[in-house]
PDB file of C-alpha atoms in Angstrom:
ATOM      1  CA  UNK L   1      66.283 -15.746 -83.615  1.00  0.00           C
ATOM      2  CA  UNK L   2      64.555 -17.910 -80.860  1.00  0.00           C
ATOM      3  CA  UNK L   3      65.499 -18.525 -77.421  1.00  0.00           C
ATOM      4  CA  UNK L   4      64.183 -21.048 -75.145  1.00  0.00           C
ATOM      5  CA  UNK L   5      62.830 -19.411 -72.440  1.00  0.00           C
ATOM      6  CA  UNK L   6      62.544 -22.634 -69.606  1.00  0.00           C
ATOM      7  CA  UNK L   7      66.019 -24.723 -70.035  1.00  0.00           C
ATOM      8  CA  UNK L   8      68.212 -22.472 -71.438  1.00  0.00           C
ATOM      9  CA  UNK L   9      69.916 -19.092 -70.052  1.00  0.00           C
ATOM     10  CA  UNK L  10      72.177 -16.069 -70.615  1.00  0.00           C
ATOM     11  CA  UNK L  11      74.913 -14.048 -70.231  1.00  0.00           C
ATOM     12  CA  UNK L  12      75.516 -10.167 -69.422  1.00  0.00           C
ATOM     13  CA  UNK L  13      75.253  -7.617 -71.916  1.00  0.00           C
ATOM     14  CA  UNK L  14      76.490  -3.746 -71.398  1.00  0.00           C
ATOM     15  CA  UNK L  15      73.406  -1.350 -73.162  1.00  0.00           C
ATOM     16  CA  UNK L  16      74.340  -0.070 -75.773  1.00  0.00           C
ATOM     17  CA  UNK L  17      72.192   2.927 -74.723  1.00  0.00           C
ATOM     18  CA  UNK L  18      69.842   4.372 -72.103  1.00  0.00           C
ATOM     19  CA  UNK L  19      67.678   2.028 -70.890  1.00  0.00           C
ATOM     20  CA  UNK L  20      65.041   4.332 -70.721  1.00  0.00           C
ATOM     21  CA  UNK L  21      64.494   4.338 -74.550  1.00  0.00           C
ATOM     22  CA  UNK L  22      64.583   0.476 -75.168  1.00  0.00           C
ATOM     23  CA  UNK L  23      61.506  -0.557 -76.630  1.00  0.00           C
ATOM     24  CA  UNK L  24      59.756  -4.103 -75.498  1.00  0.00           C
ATOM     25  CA  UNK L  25      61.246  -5.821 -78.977  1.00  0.00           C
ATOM     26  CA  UNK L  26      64.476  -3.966 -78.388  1.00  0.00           C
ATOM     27  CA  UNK L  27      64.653  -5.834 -74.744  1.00  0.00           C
ATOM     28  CA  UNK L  28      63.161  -8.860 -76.617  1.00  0.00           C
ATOM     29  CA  UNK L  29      66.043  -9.052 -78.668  1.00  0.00           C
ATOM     30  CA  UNK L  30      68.448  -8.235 -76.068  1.00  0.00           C
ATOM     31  CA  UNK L  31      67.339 -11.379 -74.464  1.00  0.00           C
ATOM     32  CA  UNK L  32      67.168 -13.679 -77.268  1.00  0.00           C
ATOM     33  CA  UNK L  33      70.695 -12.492 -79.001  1.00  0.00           C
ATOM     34  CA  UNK L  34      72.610 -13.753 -75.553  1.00  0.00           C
ATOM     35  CA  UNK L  35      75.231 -16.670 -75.953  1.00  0.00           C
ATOM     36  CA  UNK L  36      73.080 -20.072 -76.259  1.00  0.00           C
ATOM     37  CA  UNK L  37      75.098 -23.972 -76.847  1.00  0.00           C
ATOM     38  CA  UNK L  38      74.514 -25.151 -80.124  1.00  0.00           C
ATOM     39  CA  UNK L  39      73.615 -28.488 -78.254  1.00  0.00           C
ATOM     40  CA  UNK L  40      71.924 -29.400 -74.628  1.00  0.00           C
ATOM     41  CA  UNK L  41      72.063 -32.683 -72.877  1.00  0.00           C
ATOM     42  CA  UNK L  42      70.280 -33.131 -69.176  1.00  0.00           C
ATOM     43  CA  UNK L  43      67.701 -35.263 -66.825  1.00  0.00           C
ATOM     44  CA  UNK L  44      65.245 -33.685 -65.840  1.00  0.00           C
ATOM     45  CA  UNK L  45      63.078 -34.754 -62.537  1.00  0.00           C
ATOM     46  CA  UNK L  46      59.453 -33.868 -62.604  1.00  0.00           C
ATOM     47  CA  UNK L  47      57.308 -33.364 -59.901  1.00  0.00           C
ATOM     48  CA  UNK L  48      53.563 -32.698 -60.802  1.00  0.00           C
ATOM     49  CA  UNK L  49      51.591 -31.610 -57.617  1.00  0.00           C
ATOM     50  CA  UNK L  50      47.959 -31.436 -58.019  1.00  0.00           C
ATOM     51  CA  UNK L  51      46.063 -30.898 -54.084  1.00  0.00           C
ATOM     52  CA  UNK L  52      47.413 -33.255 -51.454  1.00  0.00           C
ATOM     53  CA  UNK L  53      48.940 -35.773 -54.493  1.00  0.00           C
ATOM     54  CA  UNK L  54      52.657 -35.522 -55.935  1.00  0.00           C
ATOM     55  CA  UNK L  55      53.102 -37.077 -58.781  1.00  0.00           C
ATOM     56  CA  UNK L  56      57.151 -37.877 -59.826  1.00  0.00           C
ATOM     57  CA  UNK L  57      58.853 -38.734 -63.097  1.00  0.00           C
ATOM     58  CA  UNK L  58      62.483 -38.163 -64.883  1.00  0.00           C
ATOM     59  CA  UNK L  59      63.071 -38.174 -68.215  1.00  0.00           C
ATOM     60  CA  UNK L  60      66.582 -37.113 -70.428  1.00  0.00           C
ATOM     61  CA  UNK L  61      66.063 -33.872 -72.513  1.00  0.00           C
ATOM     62  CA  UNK L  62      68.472 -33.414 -75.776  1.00  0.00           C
ATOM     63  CA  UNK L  63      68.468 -30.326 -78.013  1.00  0.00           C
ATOM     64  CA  UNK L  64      70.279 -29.360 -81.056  1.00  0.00           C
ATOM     65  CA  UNK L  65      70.355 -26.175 -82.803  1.00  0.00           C
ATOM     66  CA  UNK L  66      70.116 -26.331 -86.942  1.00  0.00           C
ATOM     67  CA  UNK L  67      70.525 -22.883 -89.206  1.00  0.00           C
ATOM     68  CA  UNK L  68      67.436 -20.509 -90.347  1.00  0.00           C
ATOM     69  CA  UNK L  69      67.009 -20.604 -86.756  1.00  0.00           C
ATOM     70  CA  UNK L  70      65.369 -23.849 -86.601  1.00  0.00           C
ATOM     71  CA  UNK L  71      65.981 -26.562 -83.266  1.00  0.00           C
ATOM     72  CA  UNK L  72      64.964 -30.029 -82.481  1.00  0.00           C
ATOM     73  CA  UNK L  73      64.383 -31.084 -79.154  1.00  0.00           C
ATOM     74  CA  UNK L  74      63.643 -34.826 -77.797  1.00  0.00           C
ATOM     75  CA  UNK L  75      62.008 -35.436 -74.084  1.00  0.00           C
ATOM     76  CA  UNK L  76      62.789 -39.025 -73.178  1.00  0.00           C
ATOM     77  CA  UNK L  77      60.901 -40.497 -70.185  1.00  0.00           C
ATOM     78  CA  UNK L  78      62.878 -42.728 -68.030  1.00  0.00           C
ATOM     79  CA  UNK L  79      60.166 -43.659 -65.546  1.00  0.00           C
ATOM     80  CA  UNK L  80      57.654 -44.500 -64.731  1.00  0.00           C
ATOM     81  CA  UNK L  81      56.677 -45.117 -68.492  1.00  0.00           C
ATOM     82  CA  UNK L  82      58.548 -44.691 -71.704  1.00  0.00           C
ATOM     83  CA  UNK L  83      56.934 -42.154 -72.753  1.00  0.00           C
ATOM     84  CA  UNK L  84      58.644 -39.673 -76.182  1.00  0.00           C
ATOM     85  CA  UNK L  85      58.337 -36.417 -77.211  1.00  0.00           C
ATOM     86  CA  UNK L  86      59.943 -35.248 -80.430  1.00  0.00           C
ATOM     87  CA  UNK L  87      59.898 -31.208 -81.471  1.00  0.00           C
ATOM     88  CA  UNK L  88      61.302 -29.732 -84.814  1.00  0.00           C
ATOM     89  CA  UNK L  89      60.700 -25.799 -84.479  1.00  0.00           C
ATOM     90  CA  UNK L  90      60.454 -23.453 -87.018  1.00  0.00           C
ATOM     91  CA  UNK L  91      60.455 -20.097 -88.243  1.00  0.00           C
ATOM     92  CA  UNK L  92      57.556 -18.562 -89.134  1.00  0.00           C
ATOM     93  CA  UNK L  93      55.487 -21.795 -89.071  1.00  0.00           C
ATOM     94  CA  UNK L  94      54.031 -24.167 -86.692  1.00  0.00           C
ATOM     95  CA  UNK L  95      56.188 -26.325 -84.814  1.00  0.00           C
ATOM     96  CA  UNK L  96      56.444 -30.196 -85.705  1.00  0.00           C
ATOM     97  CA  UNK L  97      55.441 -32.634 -82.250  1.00  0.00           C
ATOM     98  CA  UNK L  98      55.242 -36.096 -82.077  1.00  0.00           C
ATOM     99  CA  UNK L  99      54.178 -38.324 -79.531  1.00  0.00           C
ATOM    100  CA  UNK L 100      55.681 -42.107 -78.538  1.00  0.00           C
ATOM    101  CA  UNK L 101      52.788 -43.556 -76.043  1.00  0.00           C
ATOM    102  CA  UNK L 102      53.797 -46.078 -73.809  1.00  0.00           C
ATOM    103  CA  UNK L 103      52.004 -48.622 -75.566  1.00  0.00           C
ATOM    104  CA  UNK L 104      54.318 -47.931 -78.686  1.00  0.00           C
ATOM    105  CA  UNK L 105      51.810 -46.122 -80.827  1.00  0.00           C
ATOM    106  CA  UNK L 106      53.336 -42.563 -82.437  1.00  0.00           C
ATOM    107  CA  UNK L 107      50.971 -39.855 -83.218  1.00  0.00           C
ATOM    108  CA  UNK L 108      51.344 -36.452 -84.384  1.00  0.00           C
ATOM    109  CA  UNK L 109      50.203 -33.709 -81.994  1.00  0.00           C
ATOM    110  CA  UNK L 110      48.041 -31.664 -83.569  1.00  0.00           C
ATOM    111  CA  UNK L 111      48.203 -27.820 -83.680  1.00  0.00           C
ATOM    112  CA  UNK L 112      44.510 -27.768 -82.352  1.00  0.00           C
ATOM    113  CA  UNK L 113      46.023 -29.557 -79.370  1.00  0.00           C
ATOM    114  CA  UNK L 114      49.025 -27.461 -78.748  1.00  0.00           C
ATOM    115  CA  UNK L 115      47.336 -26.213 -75.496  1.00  0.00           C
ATOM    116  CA  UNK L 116      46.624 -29.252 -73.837  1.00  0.00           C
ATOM    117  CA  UNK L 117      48.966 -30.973 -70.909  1.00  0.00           C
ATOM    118  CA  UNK L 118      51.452 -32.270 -71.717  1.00  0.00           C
ATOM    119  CA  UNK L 119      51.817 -35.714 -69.428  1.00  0.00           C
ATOM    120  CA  UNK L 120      49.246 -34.175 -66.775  1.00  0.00           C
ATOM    121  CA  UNK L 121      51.700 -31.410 -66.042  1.00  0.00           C
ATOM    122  CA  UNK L 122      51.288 -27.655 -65.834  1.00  0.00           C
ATOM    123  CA  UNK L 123      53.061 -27.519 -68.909  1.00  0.00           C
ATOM    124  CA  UNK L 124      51.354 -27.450 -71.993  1.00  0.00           C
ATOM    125  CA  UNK L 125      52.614 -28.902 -75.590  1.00  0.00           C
ATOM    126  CA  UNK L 126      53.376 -25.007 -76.485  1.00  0.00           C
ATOM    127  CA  UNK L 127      55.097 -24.437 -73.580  1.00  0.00           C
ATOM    128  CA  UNK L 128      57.878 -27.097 -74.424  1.00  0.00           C
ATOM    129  CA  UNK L 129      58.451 -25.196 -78.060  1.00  0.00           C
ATOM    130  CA  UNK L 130      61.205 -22.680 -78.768  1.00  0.00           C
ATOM    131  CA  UNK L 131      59.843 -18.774 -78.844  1.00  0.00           C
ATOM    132  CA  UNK L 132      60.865 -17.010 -82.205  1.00  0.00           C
ATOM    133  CA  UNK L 133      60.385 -13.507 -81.476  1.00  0.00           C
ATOM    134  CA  UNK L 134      60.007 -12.551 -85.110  1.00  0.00           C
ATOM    135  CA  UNK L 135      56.621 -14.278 -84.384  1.00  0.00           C
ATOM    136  CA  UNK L 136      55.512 -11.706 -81.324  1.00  0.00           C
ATOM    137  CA  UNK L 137      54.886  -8.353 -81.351  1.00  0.00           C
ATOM    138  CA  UNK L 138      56.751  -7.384 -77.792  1.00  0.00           C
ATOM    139  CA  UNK L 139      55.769  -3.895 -75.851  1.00  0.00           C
ATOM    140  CA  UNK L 140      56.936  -2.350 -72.654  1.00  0.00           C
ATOM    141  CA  UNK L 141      54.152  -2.402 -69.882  1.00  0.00           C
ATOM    142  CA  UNK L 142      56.313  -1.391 -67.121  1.00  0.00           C
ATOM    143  CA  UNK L 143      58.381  -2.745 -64.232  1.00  0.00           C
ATOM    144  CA  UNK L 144      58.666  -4.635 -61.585  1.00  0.00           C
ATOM    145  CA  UNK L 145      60.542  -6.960 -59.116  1.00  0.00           C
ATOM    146  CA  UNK L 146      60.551 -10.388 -60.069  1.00  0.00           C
ATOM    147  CA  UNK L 147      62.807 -13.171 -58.295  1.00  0.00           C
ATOM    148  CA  UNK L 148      64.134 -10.634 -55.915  1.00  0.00           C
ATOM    149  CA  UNK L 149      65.663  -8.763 -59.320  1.00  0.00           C
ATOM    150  CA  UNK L 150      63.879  -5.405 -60.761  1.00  0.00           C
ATOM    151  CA  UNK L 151      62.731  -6.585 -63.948  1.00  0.00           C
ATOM    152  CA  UNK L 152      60.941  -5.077 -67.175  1.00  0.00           C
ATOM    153  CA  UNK L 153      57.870  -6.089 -67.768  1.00  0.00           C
ATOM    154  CA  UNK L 154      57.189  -6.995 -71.668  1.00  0.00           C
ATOM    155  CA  UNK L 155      53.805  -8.009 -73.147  1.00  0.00           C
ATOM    156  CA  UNK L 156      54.014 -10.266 -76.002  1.00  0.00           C
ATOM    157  CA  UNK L 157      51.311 -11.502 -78.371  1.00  0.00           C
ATOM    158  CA  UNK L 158      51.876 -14.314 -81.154  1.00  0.00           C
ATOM    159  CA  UNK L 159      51.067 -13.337 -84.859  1.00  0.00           C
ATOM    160  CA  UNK L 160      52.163 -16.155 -86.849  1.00  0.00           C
ATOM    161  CA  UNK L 161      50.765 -19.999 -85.909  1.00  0.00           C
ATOM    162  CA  UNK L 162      48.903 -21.641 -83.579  1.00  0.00           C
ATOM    163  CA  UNK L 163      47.538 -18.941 -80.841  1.00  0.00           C
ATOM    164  CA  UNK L 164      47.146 -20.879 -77.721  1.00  0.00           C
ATOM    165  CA  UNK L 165      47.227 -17.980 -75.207  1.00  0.00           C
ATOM    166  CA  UNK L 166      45.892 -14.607 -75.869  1.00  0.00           C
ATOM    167  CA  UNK L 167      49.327 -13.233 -74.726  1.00  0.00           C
ATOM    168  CA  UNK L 168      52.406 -13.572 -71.907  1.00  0.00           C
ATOM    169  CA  UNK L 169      54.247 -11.229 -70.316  1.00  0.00           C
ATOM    170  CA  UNK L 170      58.102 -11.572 -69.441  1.00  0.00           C
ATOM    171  CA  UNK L 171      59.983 -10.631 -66.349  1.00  0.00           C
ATOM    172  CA  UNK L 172      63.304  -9.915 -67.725  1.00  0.00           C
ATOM    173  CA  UNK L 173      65.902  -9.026 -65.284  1.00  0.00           C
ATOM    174  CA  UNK L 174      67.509  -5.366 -65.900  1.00  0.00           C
ATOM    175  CA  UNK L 175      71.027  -6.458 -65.107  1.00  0.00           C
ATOM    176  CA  UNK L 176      71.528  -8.940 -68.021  1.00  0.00           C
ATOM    177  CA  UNK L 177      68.703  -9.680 -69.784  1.00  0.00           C
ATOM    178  CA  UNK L 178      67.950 -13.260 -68.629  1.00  0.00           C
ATOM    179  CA  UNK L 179      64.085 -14.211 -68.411  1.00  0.00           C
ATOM    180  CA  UNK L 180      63.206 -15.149 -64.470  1.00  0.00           C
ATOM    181  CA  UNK L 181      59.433 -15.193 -65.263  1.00  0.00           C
ATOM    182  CA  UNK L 182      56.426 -15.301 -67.416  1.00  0.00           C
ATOM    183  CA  UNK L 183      52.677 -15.283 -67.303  1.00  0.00           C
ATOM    184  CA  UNK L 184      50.663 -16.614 -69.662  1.00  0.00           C
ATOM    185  CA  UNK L 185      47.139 -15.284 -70.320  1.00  0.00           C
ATOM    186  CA  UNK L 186      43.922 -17.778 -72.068  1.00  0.00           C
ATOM    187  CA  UNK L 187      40.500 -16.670 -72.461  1.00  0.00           C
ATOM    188  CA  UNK L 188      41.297 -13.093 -71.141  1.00  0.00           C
ATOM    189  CA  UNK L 189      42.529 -14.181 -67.853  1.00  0.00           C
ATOM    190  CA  UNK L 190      45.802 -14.664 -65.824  1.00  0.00           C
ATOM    191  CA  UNK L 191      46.130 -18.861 -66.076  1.00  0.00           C
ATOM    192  CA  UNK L 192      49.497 -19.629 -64.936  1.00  0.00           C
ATOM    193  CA  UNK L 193      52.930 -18.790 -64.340  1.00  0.00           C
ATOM    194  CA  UNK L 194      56.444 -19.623 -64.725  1.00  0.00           C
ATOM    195  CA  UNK L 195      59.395 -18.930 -62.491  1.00  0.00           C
ATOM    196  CA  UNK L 196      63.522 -20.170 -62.877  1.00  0.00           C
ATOM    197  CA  UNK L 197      65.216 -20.620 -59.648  1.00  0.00           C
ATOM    198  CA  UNK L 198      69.094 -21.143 -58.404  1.00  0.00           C
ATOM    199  CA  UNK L 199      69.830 -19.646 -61.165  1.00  0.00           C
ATOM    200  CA  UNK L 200      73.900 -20.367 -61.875  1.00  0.00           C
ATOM    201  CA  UNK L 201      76.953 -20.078 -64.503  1.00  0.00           C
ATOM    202  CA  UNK L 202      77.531 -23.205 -66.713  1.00  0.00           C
ATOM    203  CA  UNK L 203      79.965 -22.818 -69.632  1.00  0.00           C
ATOM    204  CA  UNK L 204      79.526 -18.960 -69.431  1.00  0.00           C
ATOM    205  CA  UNK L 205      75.511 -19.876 -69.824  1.00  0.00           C
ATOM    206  CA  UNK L 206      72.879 -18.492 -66.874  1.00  0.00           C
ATOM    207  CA  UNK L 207      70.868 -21.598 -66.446  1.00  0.00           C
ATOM    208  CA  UNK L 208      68.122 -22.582 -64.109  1.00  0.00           C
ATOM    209  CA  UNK L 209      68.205 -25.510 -62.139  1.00  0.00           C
ATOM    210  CA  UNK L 210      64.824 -25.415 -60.956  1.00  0.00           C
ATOM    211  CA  UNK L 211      62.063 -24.454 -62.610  1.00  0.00           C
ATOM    212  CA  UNK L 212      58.158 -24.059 -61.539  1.00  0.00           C
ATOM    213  CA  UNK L 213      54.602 -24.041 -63.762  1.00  0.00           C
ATOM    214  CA  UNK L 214      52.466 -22.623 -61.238  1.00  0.00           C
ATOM    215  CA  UNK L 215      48.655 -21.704 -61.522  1.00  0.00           C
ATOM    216  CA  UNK L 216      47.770 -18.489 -60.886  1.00  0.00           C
ATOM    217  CA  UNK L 217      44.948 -19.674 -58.779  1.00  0.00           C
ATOM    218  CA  UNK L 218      47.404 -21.745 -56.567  1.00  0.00           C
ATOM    219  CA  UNK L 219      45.524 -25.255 -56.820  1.00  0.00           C
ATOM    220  CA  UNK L 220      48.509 -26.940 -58.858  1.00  0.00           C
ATOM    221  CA  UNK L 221      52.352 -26.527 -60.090  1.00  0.00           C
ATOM    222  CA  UNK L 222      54.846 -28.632 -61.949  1.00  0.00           C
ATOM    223  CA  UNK L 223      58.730 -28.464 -60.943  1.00  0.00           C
ATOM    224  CA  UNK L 224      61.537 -29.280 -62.498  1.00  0.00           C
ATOM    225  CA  UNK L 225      64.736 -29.820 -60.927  1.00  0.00           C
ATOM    226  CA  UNK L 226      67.650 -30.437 -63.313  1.00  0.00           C
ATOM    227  CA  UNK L 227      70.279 -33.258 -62.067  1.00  0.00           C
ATOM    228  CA  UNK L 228      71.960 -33.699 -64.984  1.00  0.00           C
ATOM    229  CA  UNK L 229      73.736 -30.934 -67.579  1.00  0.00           C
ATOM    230  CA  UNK L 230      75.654 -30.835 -70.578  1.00  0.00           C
ATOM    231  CA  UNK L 231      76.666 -28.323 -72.961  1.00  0.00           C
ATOM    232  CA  UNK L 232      77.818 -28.461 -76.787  1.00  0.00           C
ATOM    233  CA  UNK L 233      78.170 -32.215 -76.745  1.00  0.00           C
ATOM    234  CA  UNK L 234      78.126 -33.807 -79.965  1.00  0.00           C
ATOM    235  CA  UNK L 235      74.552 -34.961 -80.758  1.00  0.00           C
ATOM    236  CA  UNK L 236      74.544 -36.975 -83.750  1.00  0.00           C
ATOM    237  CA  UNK L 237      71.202 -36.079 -86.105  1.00  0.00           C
ATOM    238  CA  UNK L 238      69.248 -39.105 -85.951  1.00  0.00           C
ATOM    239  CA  UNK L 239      68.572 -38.713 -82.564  1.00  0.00           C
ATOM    240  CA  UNK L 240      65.985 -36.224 -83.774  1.00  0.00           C
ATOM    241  CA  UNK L 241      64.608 -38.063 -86.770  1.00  0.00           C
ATOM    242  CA  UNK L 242      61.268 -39.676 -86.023  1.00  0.00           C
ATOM    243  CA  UNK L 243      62.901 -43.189 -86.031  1.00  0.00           C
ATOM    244  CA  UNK L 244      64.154 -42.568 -82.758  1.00  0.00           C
ATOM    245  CA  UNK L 245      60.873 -42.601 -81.310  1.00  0.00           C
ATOM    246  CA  UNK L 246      60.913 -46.149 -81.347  1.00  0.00           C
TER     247      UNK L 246
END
């Protein structure tokens, strides 16, 4: 099952028993089995601060989910260029990204360049894929308060694909489940970190409105405020085909 952990939420889940014997994957799955829409529409506004400059852009986000737990996502720039980004993910298997440059040109984003920025952000090409926890092993490290909520803390590290950082931990809040953080670890040290804010009920779906990619060493974040939001709207399937990068 995936769950994607930056635009989409969840719901509140009784436990089924003590808390103190759920394991990391056992959270993990907790998290991931939550009520999800089978389709997401929004705009998204970007702001990209890097020292004293502040960088804004907006661009339309659609999702669809498919069976064998599979999605496909497309990140539509609106301004200030035209820029595309078109994601199948998979199980078990690298995820499919393709990139529409403003000059027209598509190219295929390499899994060798899954860790790079994506559009000078804080947020890498990895970052905007769906997480399959079949492909982590998950374990408990502990607790903690995260976004004001007492949270566990579970490690995970990739073993199937691409490996672009050595592991993350998630913050995932003890009253339902829903992920309010996660670091992410490269080359053995703490790089960055992601937090949801204003958190609120949409269709029965927790959902941030605010999101922030923020560098552990405080010299840079990315936000993104959602302004637009809509749930299990009929997405026809050639919005996802690589056509529609044109």
């Amino acid at each position: 099952m995936k769950f994607r952990s930056i635009f989409i939420g969840s719901l509140i889940l009784v436990f089924a028993h003590s808390a103190s014997a759920l394991t990391g994957y056992e959270i993990m799955k907790k998290s991931d089995a939550l009520p999800q829409p089978a389709t997401v529409q929004s705009k998204i506004i970007m702001r990209i601060h890097k020292g004293k400059r502040v960088v804004e852009k907006a661009f339309t986000l659609l999702i669809k989910k498919y069976p064998n737990n599979e999605d496909k996502a497309i990140i539509s720039f609106i301004r200030p260029t035209k820029i595309k980004l078109l994601t199948h993910s998979h199980k078990g298997r690298n995820d499919d990204q393709w990139l529409r440059l403003s000059s027209g040109r598509i190219k295929r984003i390499a899994s060798s360049s899954k860790g790079k920025p994506f559009v000078n952000s804080h947020f890498y090409y990895e970052d905007l894929s769906s997480v399959d926890i079949d492909d982590y092993n998950f374990k408990l490290i502990g607790e903690a308060t995260a976004m004001g909520a007492p949270c566990y803390k579970v490690e995970g590290v990739k073993k199937t694909g691409e490996k672009v950082y050595d592991h993350v931990v998630f913050y995932v809040r003890k009253a339902d489940f829903f992920v309010v953080r996660i670091d992410f670890y490269k080359k053995g040290k703490f790089l960055k970190f992601l937090e949801n804010y204003d958190v609120k009920k949409v269709d029965g779906i927790l959902t941030p409105f605010r999101m922030s990619m923020k560098l552990a060493n405080g010299k840079g974040r990315t936000d993104l405020f959602v302004v637009g939001l809509k749930y299990n709207a009929v997405i026809p399937d050639d919005k996802f085909r690589k056509e529609a990068l044109r």
